[in-house]
mmCIF file of C-alpha atoms in Angstrom:
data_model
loop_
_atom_site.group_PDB
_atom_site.id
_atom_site.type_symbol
_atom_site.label_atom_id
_atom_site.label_comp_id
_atom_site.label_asym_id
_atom_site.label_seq_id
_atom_site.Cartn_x
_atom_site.Cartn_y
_atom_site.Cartn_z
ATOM 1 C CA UNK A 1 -25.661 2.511 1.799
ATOM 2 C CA UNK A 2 -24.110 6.247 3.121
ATOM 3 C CA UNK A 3 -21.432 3.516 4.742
ATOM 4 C CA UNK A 4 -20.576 2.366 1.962
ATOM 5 C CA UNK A 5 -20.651 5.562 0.086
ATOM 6 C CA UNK A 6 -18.564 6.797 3.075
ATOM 7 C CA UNK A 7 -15.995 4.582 3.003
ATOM 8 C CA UNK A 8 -15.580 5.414 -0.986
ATOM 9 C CA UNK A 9 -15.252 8.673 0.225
ATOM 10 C CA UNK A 10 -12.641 8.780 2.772
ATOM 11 C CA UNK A 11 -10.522 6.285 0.754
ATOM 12 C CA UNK A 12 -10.694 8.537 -2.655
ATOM 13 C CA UNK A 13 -8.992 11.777 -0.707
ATOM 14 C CA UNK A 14 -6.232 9.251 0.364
ATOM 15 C CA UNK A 15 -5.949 7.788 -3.185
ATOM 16 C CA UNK A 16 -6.116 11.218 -5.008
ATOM 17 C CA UNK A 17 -3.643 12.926 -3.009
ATOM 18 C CA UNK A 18 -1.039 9.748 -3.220
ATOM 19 C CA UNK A 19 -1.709 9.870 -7.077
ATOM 20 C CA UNK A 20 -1.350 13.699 -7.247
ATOM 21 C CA UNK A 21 2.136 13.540 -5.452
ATOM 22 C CA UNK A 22 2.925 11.084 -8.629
ATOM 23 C CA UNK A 23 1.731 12.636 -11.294
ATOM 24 C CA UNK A 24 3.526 15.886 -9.564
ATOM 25 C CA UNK A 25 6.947 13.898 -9.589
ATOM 26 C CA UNK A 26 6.691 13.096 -13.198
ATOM 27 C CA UNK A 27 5.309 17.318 -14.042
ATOM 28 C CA UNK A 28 8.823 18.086 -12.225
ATOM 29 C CA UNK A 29 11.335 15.834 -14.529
ATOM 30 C CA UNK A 30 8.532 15.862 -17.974
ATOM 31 C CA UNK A 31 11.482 16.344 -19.935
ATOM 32 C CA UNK A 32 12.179 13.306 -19.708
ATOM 33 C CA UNK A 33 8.890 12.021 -20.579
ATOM 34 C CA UNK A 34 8.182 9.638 -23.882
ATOM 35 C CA UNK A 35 4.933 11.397 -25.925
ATOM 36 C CA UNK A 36 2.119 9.692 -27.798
ATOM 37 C CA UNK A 37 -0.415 11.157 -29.836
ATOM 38 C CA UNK A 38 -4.223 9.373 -29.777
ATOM 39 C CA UNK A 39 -5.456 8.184 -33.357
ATOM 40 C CA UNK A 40 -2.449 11.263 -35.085
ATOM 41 C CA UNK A 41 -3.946 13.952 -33.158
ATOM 42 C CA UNK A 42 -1.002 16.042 -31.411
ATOM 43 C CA UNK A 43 -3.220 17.901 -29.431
ATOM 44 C CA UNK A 44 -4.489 14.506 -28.083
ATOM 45 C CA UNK A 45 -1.447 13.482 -25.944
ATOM 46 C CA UNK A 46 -0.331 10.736 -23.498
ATOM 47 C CA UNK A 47 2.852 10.039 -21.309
ATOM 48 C CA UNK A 48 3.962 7.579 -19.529
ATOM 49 C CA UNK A 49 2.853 9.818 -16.352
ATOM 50 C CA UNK A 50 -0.715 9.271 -17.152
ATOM 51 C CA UNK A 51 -0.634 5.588 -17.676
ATOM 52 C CA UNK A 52 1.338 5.044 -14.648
ATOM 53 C CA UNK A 53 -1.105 7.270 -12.473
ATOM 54 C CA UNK A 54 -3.741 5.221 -13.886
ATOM 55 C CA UNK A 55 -2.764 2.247 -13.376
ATOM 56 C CA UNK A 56 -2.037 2.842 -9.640
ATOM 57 C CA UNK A 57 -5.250 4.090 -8.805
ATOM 58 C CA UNK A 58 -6.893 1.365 -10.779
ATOM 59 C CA UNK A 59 -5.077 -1.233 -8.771
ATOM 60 C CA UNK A 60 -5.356 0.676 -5.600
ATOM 61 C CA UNK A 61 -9.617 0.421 -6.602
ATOM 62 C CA UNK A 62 -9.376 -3.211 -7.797
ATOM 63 C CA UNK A 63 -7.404 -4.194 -4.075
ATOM 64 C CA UNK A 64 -9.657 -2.112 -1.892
ATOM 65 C CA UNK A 65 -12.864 -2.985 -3.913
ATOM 66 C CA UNK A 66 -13.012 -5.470 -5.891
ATOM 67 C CA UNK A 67 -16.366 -5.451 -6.164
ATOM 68 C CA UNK A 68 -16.822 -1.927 -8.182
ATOM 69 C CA UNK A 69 -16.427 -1.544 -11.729
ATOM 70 C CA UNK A 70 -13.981 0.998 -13.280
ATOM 71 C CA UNK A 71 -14.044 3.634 -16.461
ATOM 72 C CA UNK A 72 -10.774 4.973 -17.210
ATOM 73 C CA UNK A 73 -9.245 7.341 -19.590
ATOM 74 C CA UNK A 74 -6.428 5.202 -20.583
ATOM 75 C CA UNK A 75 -7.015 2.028 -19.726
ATOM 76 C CA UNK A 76 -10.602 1.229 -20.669
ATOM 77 C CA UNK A 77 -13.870 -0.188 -18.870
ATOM 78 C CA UNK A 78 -15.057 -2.902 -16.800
ATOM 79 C CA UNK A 79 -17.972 -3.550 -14.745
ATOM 80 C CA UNK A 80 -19.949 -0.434 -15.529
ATOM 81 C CA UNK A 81 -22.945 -2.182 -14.423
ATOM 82 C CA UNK A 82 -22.100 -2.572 -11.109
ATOM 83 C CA UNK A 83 -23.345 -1.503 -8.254
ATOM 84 C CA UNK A 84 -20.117 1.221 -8.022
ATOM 85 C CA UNK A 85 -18.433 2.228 -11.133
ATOM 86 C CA UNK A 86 -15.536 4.796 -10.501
ATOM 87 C CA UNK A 87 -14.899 7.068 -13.325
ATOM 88 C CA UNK A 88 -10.893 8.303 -13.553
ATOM 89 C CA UNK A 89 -9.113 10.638 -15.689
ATOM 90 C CA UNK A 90 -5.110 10.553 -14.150
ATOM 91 C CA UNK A 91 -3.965 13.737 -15.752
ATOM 92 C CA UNK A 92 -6.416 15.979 -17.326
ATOM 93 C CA UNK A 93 -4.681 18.794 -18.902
ATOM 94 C CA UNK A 94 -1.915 16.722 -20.733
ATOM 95 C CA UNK A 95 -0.707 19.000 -23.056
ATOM 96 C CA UNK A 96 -0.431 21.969 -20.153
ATOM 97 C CA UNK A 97 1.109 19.291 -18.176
ATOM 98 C CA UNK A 98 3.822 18.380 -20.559
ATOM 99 C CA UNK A 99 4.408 22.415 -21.525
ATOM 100 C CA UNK A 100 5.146 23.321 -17.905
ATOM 101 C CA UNK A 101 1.739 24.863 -17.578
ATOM 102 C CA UNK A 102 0.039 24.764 -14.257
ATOM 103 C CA UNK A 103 -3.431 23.678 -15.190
ATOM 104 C CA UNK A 104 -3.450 20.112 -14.610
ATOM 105 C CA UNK A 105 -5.347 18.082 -12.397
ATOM 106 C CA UNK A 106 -6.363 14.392 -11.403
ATOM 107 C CA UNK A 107 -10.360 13.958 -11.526
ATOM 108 C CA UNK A 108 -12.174 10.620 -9.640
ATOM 109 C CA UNK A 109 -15.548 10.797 -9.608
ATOM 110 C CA UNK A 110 -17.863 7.168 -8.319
ATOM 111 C CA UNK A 111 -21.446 6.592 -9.556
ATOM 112 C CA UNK A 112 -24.001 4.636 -7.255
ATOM 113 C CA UNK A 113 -26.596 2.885 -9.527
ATOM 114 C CA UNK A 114 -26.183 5.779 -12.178
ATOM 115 C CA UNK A 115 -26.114 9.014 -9.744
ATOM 116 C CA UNK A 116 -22.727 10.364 -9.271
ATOM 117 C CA UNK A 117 -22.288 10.832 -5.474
ATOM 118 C CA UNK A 118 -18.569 11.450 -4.962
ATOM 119 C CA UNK A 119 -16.446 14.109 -7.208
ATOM 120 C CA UNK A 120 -12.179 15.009 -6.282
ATOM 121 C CA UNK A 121 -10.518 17.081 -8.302
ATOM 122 C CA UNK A 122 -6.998 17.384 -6.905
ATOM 123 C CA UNK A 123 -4.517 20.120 -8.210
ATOM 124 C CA UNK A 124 -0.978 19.124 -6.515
ATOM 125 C CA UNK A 125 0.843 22.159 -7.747
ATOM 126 C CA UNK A 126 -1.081 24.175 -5.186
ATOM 127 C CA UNK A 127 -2.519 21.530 -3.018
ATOM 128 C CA UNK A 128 -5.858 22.286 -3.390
ATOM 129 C CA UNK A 129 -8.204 19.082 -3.295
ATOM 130 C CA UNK A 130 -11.696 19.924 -4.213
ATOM 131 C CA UNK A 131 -14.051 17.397 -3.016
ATOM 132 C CA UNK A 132 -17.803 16.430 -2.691
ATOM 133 C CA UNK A 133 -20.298 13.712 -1.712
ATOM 134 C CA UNK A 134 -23.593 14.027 -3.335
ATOM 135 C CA UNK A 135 -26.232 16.061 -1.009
ATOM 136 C CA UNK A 136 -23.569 16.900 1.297
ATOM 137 C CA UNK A 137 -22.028 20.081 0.347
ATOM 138 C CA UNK A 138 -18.349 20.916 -1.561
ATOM 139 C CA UNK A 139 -15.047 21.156 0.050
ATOM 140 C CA UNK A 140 -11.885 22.763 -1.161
ATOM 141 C CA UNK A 141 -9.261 21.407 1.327
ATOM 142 C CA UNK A 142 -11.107 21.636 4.980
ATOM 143 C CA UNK A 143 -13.033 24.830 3.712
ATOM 144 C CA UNK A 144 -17.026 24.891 2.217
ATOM 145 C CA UNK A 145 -16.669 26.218 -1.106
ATOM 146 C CA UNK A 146 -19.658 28.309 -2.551
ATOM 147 C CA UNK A 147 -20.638 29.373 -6.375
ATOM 148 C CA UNK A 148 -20.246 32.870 -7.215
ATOM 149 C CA UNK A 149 -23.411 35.130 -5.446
ATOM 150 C CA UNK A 150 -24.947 36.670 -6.574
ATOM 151 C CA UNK A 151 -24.215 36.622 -10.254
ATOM 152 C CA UNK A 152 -27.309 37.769 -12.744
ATOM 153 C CA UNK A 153 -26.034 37.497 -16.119
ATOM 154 C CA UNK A 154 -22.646 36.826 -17.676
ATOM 155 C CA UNK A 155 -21.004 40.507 -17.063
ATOM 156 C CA UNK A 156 -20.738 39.054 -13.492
ATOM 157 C CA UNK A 157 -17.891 36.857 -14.048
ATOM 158 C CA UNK A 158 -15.461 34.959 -16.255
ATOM 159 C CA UNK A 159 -17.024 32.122 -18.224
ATOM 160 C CA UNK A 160 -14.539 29.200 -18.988
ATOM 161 C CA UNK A 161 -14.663 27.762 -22.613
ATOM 162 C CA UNK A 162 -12.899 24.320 -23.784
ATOM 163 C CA UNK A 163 -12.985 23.028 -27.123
ATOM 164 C CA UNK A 164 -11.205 20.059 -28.615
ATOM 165 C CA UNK A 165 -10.635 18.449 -32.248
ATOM 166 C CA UNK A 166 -13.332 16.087 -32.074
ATOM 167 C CA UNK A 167 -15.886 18.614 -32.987
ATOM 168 C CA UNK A 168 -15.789 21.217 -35.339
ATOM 169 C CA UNK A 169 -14.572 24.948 -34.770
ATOM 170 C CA UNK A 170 -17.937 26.168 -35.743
ATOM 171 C CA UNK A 171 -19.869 24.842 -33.110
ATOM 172 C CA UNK A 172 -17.828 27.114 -30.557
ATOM 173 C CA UNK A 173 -17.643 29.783 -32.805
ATOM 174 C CA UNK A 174 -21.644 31.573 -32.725
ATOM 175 C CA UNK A 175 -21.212 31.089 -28.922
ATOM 176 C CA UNK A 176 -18.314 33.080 -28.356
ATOM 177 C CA UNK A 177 -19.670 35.508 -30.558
ATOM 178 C CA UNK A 178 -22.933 35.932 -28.366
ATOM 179 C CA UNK A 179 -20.914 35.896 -24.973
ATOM 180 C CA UNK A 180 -18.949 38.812 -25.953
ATOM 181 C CA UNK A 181 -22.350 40.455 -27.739
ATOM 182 C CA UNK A 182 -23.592 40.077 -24.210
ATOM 183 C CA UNK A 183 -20.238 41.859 -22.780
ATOM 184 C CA UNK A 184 -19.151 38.811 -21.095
ATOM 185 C CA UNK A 185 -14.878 37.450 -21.078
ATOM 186 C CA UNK A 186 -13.719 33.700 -21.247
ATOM 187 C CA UNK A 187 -10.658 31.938 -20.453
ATOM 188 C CA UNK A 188 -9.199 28.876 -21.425
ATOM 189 C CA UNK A 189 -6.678 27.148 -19.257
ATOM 190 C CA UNK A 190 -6.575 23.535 -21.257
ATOM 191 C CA UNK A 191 -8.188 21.019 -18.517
ATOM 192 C CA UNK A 192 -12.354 20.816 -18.257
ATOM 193 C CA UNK A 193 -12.118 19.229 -14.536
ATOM 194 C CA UNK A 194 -10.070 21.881 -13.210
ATOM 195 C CA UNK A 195 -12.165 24.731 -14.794
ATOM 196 C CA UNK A 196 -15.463 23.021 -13.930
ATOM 197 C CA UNK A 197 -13.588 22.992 -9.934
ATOM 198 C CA UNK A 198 -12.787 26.592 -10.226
ATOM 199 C CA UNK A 199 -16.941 27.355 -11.248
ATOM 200 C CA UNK A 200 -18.089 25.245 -7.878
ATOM 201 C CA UNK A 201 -15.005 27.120 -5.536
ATOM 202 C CA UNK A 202 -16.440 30.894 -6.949
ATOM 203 C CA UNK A 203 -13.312 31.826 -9.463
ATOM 204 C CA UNK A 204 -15.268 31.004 -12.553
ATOM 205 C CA UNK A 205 -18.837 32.465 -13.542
ATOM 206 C CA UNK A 206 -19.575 29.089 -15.289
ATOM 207 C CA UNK A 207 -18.169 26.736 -17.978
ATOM 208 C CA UNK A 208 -18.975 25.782 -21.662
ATOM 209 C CA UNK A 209 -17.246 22.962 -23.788
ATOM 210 C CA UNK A 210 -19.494 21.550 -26.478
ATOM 211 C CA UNK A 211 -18.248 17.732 -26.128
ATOM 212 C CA UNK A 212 -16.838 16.209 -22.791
ATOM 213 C CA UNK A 213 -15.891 12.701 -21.938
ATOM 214 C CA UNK A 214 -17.106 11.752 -18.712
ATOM 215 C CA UNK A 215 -13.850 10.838 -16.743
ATOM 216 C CA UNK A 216 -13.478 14.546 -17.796
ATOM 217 C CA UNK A 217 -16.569 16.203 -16.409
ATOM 218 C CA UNK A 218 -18.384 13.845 -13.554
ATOM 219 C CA UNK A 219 -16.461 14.796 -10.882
ATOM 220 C CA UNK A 220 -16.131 18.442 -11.650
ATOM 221 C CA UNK A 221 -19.906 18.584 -12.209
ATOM 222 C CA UNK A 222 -20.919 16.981 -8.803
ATOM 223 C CA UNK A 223 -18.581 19.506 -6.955
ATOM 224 C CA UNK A 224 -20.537 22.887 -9.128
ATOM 225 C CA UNK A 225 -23.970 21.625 -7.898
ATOM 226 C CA UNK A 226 -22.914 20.889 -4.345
ATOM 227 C CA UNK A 227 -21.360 24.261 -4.318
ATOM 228 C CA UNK A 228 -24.797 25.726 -5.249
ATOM 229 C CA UNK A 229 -24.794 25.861 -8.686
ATOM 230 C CA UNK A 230 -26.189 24.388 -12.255
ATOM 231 C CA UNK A 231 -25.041 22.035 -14.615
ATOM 232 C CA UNK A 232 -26.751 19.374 -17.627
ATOM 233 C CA UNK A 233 -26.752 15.971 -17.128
ATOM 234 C CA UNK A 234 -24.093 14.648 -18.423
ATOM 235 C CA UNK A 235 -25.122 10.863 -18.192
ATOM 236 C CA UNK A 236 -28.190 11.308 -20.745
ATOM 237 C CA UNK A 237 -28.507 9.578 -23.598
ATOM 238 C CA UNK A 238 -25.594 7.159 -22.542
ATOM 239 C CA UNK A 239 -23.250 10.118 -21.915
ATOM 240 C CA UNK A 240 -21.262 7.362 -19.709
ATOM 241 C CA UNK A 241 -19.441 5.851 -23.078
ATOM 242 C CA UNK A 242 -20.471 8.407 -25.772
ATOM 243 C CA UNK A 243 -19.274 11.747 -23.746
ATOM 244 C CA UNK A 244 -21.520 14.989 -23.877
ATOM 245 C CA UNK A 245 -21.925 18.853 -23.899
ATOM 246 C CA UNK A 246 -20.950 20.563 -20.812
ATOM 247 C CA UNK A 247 -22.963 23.576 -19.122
ATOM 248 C CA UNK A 248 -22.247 24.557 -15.600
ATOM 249 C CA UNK A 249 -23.289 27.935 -13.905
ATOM 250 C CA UNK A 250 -23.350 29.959 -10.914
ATOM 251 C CA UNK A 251 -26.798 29.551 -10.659
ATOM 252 C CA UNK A 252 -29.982 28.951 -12.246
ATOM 253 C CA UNK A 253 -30.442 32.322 -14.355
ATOM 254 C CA UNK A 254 -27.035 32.586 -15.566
ATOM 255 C CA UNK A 255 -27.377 28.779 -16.479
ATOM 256 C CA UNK A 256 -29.961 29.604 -18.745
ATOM 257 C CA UNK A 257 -28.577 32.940 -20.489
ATOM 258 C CA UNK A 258 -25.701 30.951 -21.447
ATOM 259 C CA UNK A 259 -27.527 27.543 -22.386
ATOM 260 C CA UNK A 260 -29.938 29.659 -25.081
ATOM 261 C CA UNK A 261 -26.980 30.810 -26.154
ATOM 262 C CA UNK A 262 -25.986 26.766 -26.926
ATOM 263 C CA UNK A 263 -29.073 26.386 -28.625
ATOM 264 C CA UNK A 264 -29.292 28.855 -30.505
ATOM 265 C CA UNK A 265 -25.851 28.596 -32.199
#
């Protein structure tokens, strides 16, 4: 099974980069771009740059293994009962991507029987690919990557916070007012996978968003625990399809300071 898991592996850092260098030529002429917005939301965006990125790596997935199933942002599910599902989100950070913003990102992440064990997150505007097969350590580029230590509560770092219309603005609200009770900071940069990244590589103290989807999240989560640090399970009670919160930390301690802050809001 690590063969096959292997294999998975060392074709996924191929795939990402070849999709990155894509979805880069696209960030470079986005003026020319055509815009939707999902379901009338504006700050719910797609191009043509993330259905075409899509589409490529699904094919690329489909060709190489035909026997996996597939969970994609744009273009749906199949197969999520197989043996390998691969979970893809081709641009996450749309709307920074179409502004001219830099934080963007393509996020794979595979599941084996329900246990994510790969997770690339692959920023081509600095060519940084951070990368990580479950129980044996994270990667950005060639070098380990680490969680911030030590870290004891949240004065120790910057949190990062995402939010998004499909829940309300008073959910995030009583937690931002604890976290800077507590003296912590936040920042916001518009893409989840990138953030969640930046927690496992030691630039971020941790990161909160009260609803994820999972082509958002899975990879970014595999790469903060292999890095050393924290995070929910984001796969519980069928978090696959239905999405969930996010909570990813340093470590343990700060973990918890900031998830009784969750609950208690």
């Amino acid at each position: 099974m690590d063969e096959k898991i292997q294999n998975r592996y060392a074709f996924s850092i191929d795939l990402i980069k070849q999709a990155g260098n894509i979805a880069l030529s696209y960030y470079l002429n986005r003026n020319e771009l055509v815009v939707e917005c999902k379901k009338g939301d504006k700050q719910d965006q797609v191009s043509l740059a993330d259905k075409t990125v899509e589409t490529i790596i699904r094919k690329a997935i489909a060709k190489q293994f035909p026997e996996d199933g597939f969970l994609g942002e744009e273009s749906g599910y199949a197969g999520l009962d197989n043996e390998f599902c691969w979970i893809v989100d081709p641009i996450d950070g749309t709307s920074p991507f179409l502004n001219g913003l830099h934080a963007w990102c393509i996020s794979i992440a595979v599941l084996y029987k329900d246990n994510i064990v790969i997770g690339m997150v692959f920023d081509p505007l600095h060519n940084e690919l951070f990368h990580a097969q479950l129980g044996a350590g994270a990667y950005l580029n060639n070098s380990p990557m680490h969680t911030i230590n030590p870290a004891a509560n949240v004065q120790d770092g910057l949190v990062g916070l995402g939010m998004s219309h499909r829940v309300p603005p008073d959910i995030i609200l009583p937690f931002l007012h604890q976290l800077l009770t507590k003296g912590g900071m936040y920042v916001r940069n518009g893409s989840g996978a990138l953030s969640l990244a930046q927690v496992a590589a030691g630039r971020l103290l941790a990161y909160y968003e009260p609803h994820m989807n999972c082509w958002d999240c899975a990879a970014g989560m595999l790469l903060v625990r292999e890095a050393g640090g924290t995070a929910n399970n984001i796969l519980a009670n069928n978090g696959l399809l239905n999405g969930n919160f996010v909570l990813a930390a340093a470590n343990r301690q700060v973990y918890q300071q900031l998830d009784l802050m969750r609950i208690l809001q």
